[in-house]
PDB file of C-alpha atoms in Angstrom:
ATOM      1  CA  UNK A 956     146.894 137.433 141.987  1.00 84.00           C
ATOM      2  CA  UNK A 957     149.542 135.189 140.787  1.00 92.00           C
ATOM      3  CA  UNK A 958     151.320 133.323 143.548  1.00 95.00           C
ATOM      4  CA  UNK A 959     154.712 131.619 143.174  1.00 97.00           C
ATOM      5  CA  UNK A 960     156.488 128.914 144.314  1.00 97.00           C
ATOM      6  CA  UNK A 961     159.666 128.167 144.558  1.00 98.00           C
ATOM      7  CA  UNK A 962     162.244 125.410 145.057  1.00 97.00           C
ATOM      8  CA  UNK A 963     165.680 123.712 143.705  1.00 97.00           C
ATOM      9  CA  UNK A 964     167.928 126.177 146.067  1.00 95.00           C
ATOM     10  CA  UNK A 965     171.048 124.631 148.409  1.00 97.00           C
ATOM     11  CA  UNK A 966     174.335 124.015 149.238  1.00 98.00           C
ATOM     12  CA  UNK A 967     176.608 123.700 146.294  1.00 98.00           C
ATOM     13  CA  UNK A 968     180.657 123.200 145.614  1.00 97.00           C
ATOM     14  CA  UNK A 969     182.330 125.407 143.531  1.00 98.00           C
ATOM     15  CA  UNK A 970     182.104 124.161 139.666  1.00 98.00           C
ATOM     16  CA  UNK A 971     179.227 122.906 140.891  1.00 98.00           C
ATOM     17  CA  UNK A 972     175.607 123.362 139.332  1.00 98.00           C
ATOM     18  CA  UNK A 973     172.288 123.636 140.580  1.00 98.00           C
ATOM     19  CA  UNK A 974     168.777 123.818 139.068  1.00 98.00           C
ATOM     20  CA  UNK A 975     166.167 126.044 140.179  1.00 98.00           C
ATOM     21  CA  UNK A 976     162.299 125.943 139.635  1.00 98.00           C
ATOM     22  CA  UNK A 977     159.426 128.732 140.206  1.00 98.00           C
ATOM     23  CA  UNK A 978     155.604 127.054 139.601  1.00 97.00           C
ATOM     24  CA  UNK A 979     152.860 129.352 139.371  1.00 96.00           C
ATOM     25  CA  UNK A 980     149.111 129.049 140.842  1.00 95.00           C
ATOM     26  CA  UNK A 981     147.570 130.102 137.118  1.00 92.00           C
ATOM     27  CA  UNK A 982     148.156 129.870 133.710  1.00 87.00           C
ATOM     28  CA  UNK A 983     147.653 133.277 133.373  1.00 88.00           C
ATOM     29  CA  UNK A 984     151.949 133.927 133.666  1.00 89.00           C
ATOM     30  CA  UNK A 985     152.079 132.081 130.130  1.00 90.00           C
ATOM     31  CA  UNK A 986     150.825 135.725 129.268  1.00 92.00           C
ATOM     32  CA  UNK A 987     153.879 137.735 131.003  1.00 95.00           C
ATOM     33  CA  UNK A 988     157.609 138.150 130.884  1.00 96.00           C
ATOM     34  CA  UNK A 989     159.335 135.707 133.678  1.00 97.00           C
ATOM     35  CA  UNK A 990     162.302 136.792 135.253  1.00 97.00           C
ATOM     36  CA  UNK A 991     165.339 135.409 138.249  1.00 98.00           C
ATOM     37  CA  UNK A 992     167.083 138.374 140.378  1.00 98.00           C
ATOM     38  CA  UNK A 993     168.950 137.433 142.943  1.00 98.00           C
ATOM     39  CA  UNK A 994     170.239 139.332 146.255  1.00 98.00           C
ATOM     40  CA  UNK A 995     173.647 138.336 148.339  1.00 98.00           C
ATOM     41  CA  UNK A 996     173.689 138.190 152.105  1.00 97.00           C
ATOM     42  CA  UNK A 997     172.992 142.367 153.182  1.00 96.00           C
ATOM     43  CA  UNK A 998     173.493 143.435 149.212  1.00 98.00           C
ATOM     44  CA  UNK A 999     171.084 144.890 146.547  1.00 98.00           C
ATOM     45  CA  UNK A1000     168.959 143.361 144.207  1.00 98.00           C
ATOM     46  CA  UNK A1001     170.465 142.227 140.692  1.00 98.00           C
ATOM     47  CA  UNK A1002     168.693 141.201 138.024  1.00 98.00           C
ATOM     48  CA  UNK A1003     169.764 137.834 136.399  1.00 98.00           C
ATOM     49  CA  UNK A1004     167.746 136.518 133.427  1.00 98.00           C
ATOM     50  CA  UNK A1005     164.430 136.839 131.802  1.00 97.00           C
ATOM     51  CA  UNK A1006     162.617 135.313 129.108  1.00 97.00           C
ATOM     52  CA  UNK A1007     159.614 136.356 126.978  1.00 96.00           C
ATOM     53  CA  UNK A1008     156.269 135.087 127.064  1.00 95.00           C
ATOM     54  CA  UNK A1009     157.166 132.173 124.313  1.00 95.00           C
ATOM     55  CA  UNK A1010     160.533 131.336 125.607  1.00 96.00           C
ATOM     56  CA  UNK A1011     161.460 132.695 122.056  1.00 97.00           C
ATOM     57  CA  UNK A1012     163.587 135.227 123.594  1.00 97.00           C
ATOM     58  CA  UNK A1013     166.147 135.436 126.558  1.00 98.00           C
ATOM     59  CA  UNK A1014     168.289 137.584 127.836  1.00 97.00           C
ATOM     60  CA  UNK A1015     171.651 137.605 130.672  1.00 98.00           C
ATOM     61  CA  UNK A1016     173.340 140.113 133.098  1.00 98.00           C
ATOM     62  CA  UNK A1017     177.129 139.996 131.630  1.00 97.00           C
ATOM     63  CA  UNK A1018     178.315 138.215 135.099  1.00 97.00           C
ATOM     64  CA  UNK A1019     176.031 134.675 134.035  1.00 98.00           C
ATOM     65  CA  UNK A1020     176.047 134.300 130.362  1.00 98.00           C
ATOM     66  CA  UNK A1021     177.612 131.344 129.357  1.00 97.00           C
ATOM     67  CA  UNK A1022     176.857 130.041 132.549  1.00 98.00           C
ATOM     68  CA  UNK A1023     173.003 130.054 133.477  1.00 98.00           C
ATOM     69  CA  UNK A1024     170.280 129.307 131.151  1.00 98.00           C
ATOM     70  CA  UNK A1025     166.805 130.591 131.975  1.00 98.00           C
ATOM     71  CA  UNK A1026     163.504 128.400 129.898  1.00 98.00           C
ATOM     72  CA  UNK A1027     160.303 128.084 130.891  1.00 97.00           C
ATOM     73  CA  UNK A1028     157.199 125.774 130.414  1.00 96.00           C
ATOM     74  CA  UNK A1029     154.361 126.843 129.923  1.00 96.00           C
ATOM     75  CA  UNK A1030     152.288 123.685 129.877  1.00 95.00           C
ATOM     76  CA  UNK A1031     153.536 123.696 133.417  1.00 96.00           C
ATOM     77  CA  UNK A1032     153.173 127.253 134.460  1.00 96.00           C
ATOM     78  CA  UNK A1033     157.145 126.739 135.311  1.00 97.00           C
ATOM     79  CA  UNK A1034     160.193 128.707 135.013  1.00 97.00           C
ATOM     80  CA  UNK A1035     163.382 127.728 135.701  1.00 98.00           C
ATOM     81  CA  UNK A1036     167.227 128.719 135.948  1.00 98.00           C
ATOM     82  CA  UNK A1037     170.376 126.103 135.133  1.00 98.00           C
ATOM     83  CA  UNK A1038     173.313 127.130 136.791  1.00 98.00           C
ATOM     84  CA  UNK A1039     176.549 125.706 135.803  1.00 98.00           C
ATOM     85  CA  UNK A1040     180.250 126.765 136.936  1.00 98.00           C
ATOM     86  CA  UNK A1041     179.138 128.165 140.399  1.00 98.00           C
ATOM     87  CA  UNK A1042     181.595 130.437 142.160  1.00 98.00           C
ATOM     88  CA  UNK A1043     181.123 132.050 146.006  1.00 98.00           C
ATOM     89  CA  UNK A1044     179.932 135.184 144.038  1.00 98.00           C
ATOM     90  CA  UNK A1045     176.657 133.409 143.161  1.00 98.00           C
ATOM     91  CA  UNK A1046     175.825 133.032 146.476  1.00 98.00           C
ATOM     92  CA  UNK A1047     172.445 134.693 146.768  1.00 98.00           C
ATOM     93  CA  UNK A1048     168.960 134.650 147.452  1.00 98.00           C
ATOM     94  CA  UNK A1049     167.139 133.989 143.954  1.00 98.00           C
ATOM     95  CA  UNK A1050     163.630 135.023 143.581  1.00 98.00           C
ATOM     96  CA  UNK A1051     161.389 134.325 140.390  1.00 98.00           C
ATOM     97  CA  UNK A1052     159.273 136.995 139.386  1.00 97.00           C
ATOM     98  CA  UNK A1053     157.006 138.516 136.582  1.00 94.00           C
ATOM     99  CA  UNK A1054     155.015 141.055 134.894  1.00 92.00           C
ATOM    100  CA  UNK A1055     154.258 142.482 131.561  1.00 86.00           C
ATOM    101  CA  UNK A1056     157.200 144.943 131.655  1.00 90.00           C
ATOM    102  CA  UNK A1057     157.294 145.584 135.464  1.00 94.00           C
ATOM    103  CA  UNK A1058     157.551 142.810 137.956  1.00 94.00           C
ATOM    104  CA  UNK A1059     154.227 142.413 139.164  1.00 93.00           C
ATOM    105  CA  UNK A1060     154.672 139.415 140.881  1.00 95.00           C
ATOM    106  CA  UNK A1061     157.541 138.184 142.998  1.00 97.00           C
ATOM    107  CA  UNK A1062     158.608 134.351 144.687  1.00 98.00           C
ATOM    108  CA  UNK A1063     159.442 133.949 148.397  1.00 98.00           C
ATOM    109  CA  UNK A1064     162.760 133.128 147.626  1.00 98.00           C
ATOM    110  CA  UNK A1065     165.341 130.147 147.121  1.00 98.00           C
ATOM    111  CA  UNK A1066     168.593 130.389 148.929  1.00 98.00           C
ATOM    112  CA  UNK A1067     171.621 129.233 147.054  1.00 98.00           C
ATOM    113  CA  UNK A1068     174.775 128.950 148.840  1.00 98.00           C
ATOM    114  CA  UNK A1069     178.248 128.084 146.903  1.00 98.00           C
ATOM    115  CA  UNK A1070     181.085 127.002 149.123  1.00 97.00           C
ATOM    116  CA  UNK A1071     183.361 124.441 149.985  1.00 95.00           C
TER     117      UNK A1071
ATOM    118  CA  UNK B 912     171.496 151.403 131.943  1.00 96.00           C
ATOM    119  CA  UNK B 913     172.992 152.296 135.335  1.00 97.00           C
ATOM    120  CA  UNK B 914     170.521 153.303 138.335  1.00 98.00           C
ATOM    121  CA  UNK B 915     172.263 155.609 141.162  1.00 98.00           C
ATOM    122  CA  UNK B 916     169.642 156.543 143.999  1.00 98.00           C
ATOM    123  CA  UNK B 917     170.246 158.929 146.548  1.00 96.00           C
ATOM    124  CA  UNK B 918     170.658 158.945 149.516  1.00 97.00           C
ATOM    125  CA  UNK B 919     171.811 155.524 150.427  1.00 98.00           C
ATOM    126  CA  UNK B 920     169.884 155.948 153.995  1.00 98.00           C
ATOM    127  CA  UNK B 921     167.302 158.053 155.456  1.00 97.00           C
ATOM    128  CA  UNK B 922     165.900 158.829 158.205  1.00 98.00           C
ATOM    129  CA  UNK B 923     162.811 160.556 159.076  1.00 97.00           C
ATOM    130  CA  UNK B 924     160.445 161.211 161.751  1.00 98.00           C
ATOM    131  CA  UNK B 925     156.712 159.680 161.760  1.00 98.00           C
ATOM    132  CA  UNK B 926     154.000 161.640 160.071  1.00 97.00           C
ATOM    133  CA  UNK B 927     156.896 163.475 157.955  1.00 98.00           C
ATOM    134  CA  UNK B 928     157.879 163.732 154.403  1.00 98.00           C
ATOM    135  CA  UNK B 929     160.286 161.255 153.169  1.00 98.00           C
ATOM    136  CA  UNK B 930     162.013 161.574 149.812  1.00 98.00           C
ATOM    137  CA  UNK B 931     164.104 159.129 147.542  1.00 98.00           C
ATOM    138  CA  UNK B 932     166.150 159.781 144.379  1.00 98.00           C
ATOM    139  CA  UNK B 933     166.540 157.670 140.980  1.00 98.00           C
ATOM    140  CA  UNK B 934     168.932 159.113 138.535  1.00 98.00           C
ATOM    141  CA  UNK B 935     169.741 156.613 135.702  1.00 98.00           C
ATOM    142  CA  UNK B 936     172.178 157.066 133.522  1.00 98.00           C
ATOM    143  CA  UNK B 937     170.111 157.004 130.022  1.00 97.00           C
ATOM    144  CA  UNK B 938     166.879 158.174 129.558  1.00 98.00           C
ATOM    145  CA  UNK B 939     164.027 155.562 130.570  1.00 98.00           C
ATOM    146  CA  UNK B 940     161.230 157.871 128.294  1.00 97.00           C
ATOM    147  CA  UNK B 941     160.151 155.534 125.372  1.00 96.00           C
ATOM    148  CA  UNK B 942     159.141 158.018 122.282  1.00 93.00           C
ATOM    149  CA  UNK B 943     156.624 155.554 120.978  1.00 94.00           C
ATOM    150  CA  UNK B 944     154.385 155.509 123.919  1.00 94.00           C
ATOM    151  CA  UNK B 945     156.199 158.118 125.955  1.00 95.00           C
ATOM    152  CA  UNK B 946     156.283 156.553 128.746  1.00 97.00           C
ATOM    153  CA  UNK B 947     158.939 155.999 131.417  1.00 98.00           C
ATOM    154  CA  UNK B 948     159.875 152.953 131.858  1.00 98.00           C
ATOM    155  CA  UNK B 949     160.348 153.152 135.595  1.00 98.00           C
ATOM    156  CA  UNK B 950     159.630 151.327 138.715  1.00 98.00           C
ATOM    157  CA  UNK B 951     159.952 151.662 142.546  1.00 98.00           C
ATOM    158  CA  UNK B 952     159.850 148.471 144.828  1.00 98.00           C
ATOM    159  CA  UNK B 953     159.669 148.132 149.078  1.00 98.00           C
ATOM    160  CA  UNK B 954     161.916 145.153 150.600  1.00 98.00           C
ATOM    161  CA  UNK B 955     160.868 144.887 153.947  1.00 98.00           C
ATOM    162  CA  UNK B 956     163.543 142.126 155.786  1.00 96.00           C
ATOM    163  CA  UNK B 957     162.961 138.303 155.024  1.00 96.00           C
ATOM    164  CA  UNK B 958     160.508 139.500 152.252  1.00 98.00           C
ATOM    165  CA  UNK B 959     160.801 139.477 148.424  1.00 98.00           C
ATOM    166  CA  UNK B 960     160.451 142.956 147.102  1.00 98.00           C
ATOM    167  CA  UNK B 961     157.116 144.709 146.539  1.00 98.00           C
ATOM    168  CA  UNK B 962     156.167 146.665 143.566  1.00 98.00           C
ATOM    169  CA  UNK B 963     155.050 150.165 144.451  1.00 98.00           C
ATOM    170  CA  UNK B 964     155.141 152.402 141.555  1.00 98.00           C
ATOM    171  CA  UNK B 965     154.962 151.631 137.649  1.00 98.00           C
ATOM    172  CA  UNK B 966     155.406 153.634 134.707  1.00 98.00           C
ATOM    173  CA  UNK B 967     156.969 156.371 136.960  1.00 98.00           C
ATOM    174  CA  UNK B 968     154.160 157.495 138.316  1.00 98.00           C
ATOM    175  CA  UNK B 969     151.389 154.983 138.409  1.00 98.00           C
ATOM    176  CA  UNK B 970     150.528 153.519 141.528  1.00 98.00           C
ATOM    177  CA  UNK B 971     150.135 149.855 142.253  1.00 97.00           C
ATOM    178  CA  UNK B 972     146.457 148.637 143.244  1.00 96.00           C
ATOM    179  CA  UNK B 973     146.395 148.773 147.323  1.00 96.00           C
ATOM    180  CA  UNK B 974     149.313 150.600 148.014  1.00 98.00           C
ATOM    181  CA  UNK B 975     149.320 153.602 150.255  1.00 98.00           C
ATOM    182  CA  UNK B 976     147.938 156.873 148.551  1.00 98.00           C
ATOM    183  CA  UNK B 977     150.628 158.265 150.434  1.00 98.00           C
ATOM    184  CA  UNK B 978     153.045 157.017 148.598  1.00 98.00           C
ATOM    185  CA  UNK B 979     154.159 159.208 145.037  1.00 98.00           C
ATOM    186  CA  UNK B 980     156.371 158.636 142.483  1.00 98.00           C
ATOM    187  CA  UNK B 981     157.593 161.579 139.813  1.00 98.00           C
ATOM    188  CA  UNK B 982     160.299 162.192 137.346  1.00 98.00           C
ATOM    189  CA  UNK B 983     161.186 161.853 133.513  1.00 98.00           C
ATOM    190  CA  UNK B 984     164.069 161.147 131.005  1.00 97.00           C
ATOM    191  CA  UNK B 985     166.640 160.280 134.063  1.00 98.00           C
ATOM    192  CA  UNK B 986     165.226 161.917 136.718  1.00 98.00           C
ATOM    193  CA  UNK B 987     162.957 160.327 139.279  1.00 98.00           C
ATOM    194  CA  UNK B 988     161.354 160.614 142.519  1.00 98.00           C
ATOM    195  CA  UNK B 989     159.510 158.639 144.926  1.00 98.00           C
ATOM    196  CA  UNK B 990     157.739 160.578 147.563  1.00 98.00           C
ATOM    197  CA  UNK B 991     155.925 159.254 150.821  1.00 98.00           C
ATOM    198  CA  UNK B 992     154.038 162.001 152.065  1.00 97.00           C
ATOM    199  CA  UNK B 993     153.389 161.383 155.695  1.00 97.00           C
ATOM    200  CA  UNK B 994     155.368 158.259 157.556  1.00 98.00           C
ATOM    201  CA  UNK B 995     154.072 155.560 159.033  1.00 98.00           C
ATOM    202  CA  UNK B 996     156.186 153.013 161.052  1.00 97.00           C
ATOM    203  CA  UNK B 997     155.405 149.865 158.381  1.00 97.00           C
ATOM    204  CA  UNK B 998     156.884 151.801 155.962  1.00 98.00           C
ATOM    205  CA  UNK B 999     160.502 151.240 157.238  1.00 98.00           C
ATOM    206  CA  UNK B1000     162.221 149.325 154.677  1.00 98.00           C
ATOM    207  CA  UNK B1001     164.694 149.514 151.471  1.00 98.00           C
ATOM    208  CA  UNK B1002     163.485 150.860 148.133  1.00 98.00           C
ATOM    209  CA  UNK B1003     164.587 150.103 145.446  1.00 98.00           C
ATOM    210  CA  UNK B1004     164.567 151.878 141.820  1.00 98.00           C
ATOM    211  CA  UNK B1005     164.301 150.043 138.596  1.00 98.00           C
ATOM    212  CA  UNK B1006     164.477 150.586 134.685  1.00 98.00           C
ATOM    213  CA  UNK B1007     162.507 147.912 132.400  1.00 97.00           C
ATOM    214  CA  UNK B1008     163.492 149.471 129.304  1.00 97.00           C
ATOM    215  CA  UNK B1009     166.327 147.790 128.387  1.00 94.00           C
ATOM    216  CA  UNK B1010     166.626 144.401 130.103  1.00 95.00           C
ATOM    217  CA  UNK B1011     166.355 145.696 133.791  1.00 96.00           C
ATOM    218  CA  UNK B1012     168.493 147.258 136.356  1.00 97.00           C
ATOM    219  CA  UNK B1013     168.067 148.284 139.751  1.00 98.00           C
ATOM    220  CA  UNK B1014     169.662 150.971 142.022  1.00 98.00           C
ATOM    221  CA  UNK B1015     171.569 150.339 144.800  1.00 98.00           C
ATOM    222  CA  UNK B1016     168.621 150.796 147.387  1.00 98.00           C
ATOM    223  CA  UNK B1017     167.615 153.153 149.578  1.00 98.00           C
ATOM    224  CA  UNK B1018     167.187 152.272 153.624  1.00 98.00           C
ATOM    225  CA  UNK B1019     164.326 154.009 154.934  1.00 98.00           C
ATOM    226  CA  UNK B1020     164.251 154.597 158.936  1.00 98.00           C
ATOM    227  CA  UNK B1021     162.222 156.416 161.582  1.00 97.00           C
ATOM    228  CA  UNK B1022     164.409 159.193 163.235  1.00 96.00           C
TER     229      UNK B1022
END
């Protein structure tokens, strides 16, 4: 199975932006759909970005376009997820995962905390 | 594509049926492969979410047999047949055919 790691996650200001990174154990996720979904402190799970196998295509909940850009590369086996213009609603755990359609595969996790 | 589950929590004694609701608000059937486009997912605490259920219906390799999932078009179910204490958790519904969206969750206790 593919395993994930994770890292970039912190303590940001407000404006503020933050980079994070998900590195996978095999090149097989070069073959899959890669995806960020995040989860606040007690809430529900919201998907964020995801981009296709290629990085040709990419697509944004309404809430981050403009603001986060999801790429990926492959000759890494990496994924990652700029975020620019933080606000407290950001504020989340953000996992990496992947699949074909489904996610398959999941990250432990990178907390990212926006405040002041 | 919004996902409403139902109920929010549940409780339910060990060794008993326990039942969750996905309704979304479009259909998730695709009418070129017709299939539906539907997942379920377990979120134990401090753990990413697990996939459970693809495709509706189709279960994941080594999860419980007791563990069901059924629907079409907007309706769905996931079904575990017979409790067991490590299945307390929150489940989550999801739709993959458009972008993806997930239901609000579903917290699953023993009673």
């Amino acid at each position: 199975d593919v395993q994930l790691v994770q890292s970039g996650g912190g303590l940001v200001q407000p404006g503020g932006s933050l980079r994070l990174s998900c590195v996978a154990s095999e090149f097989t996720v070069n073959n899959y759909w890669m995806d960020w979904v995040r989860q606040a402190p007690g809430k529900g799970l919201e998907w964020v970005a995801n981009i296709k196998e290629d990085g040709s295509e990419t697509y944004y909940v309404a809430s981050v376009r403009g603001r986060f850009t999801i790429s990926r590369d492959n000759a890494k086996r990496s994924l990652y997820l700029q975020m620019n213009s933080l606000t407290a609603g950001d504020t989340a755990m953000y996992y990496c995962a992947g699949g074909r359609d489904y996610e398959k595969f999941w990250g432990p996790g990178t907390l990212v905390t926006v405040s002041s | 594509i919004v996902m409403t589950q139902s109920p929010d929590s549940l409780a339910v004694s060990l060794g008993e049926r326990a039942t969750i609701n996905c309704k979304s608000s479009q259909s998730v059937l695709h009418s070129s492969n017709n299939r539906n486009y539907l997942a379920w997912y377990q979120q134990k605490p401090g753990q990413p979410p697990k996939l459970l259920i693809y495709w509706a219906s189709t279960r994941e390799s080594g999860v419980p047999e007791r563990f069901s999932g059924s629907g079409s078009g907007t309706d769905f179910t996931l079904t575990v047949s017979s409790l067991q204490a490590e299945d307390v958790a929150v489940y989550y519904c999801q739709q993959y055919i458009s972008t993806r969206t997930f239901g609000q969750g579903t917290k699953l206790e023993i009673k």
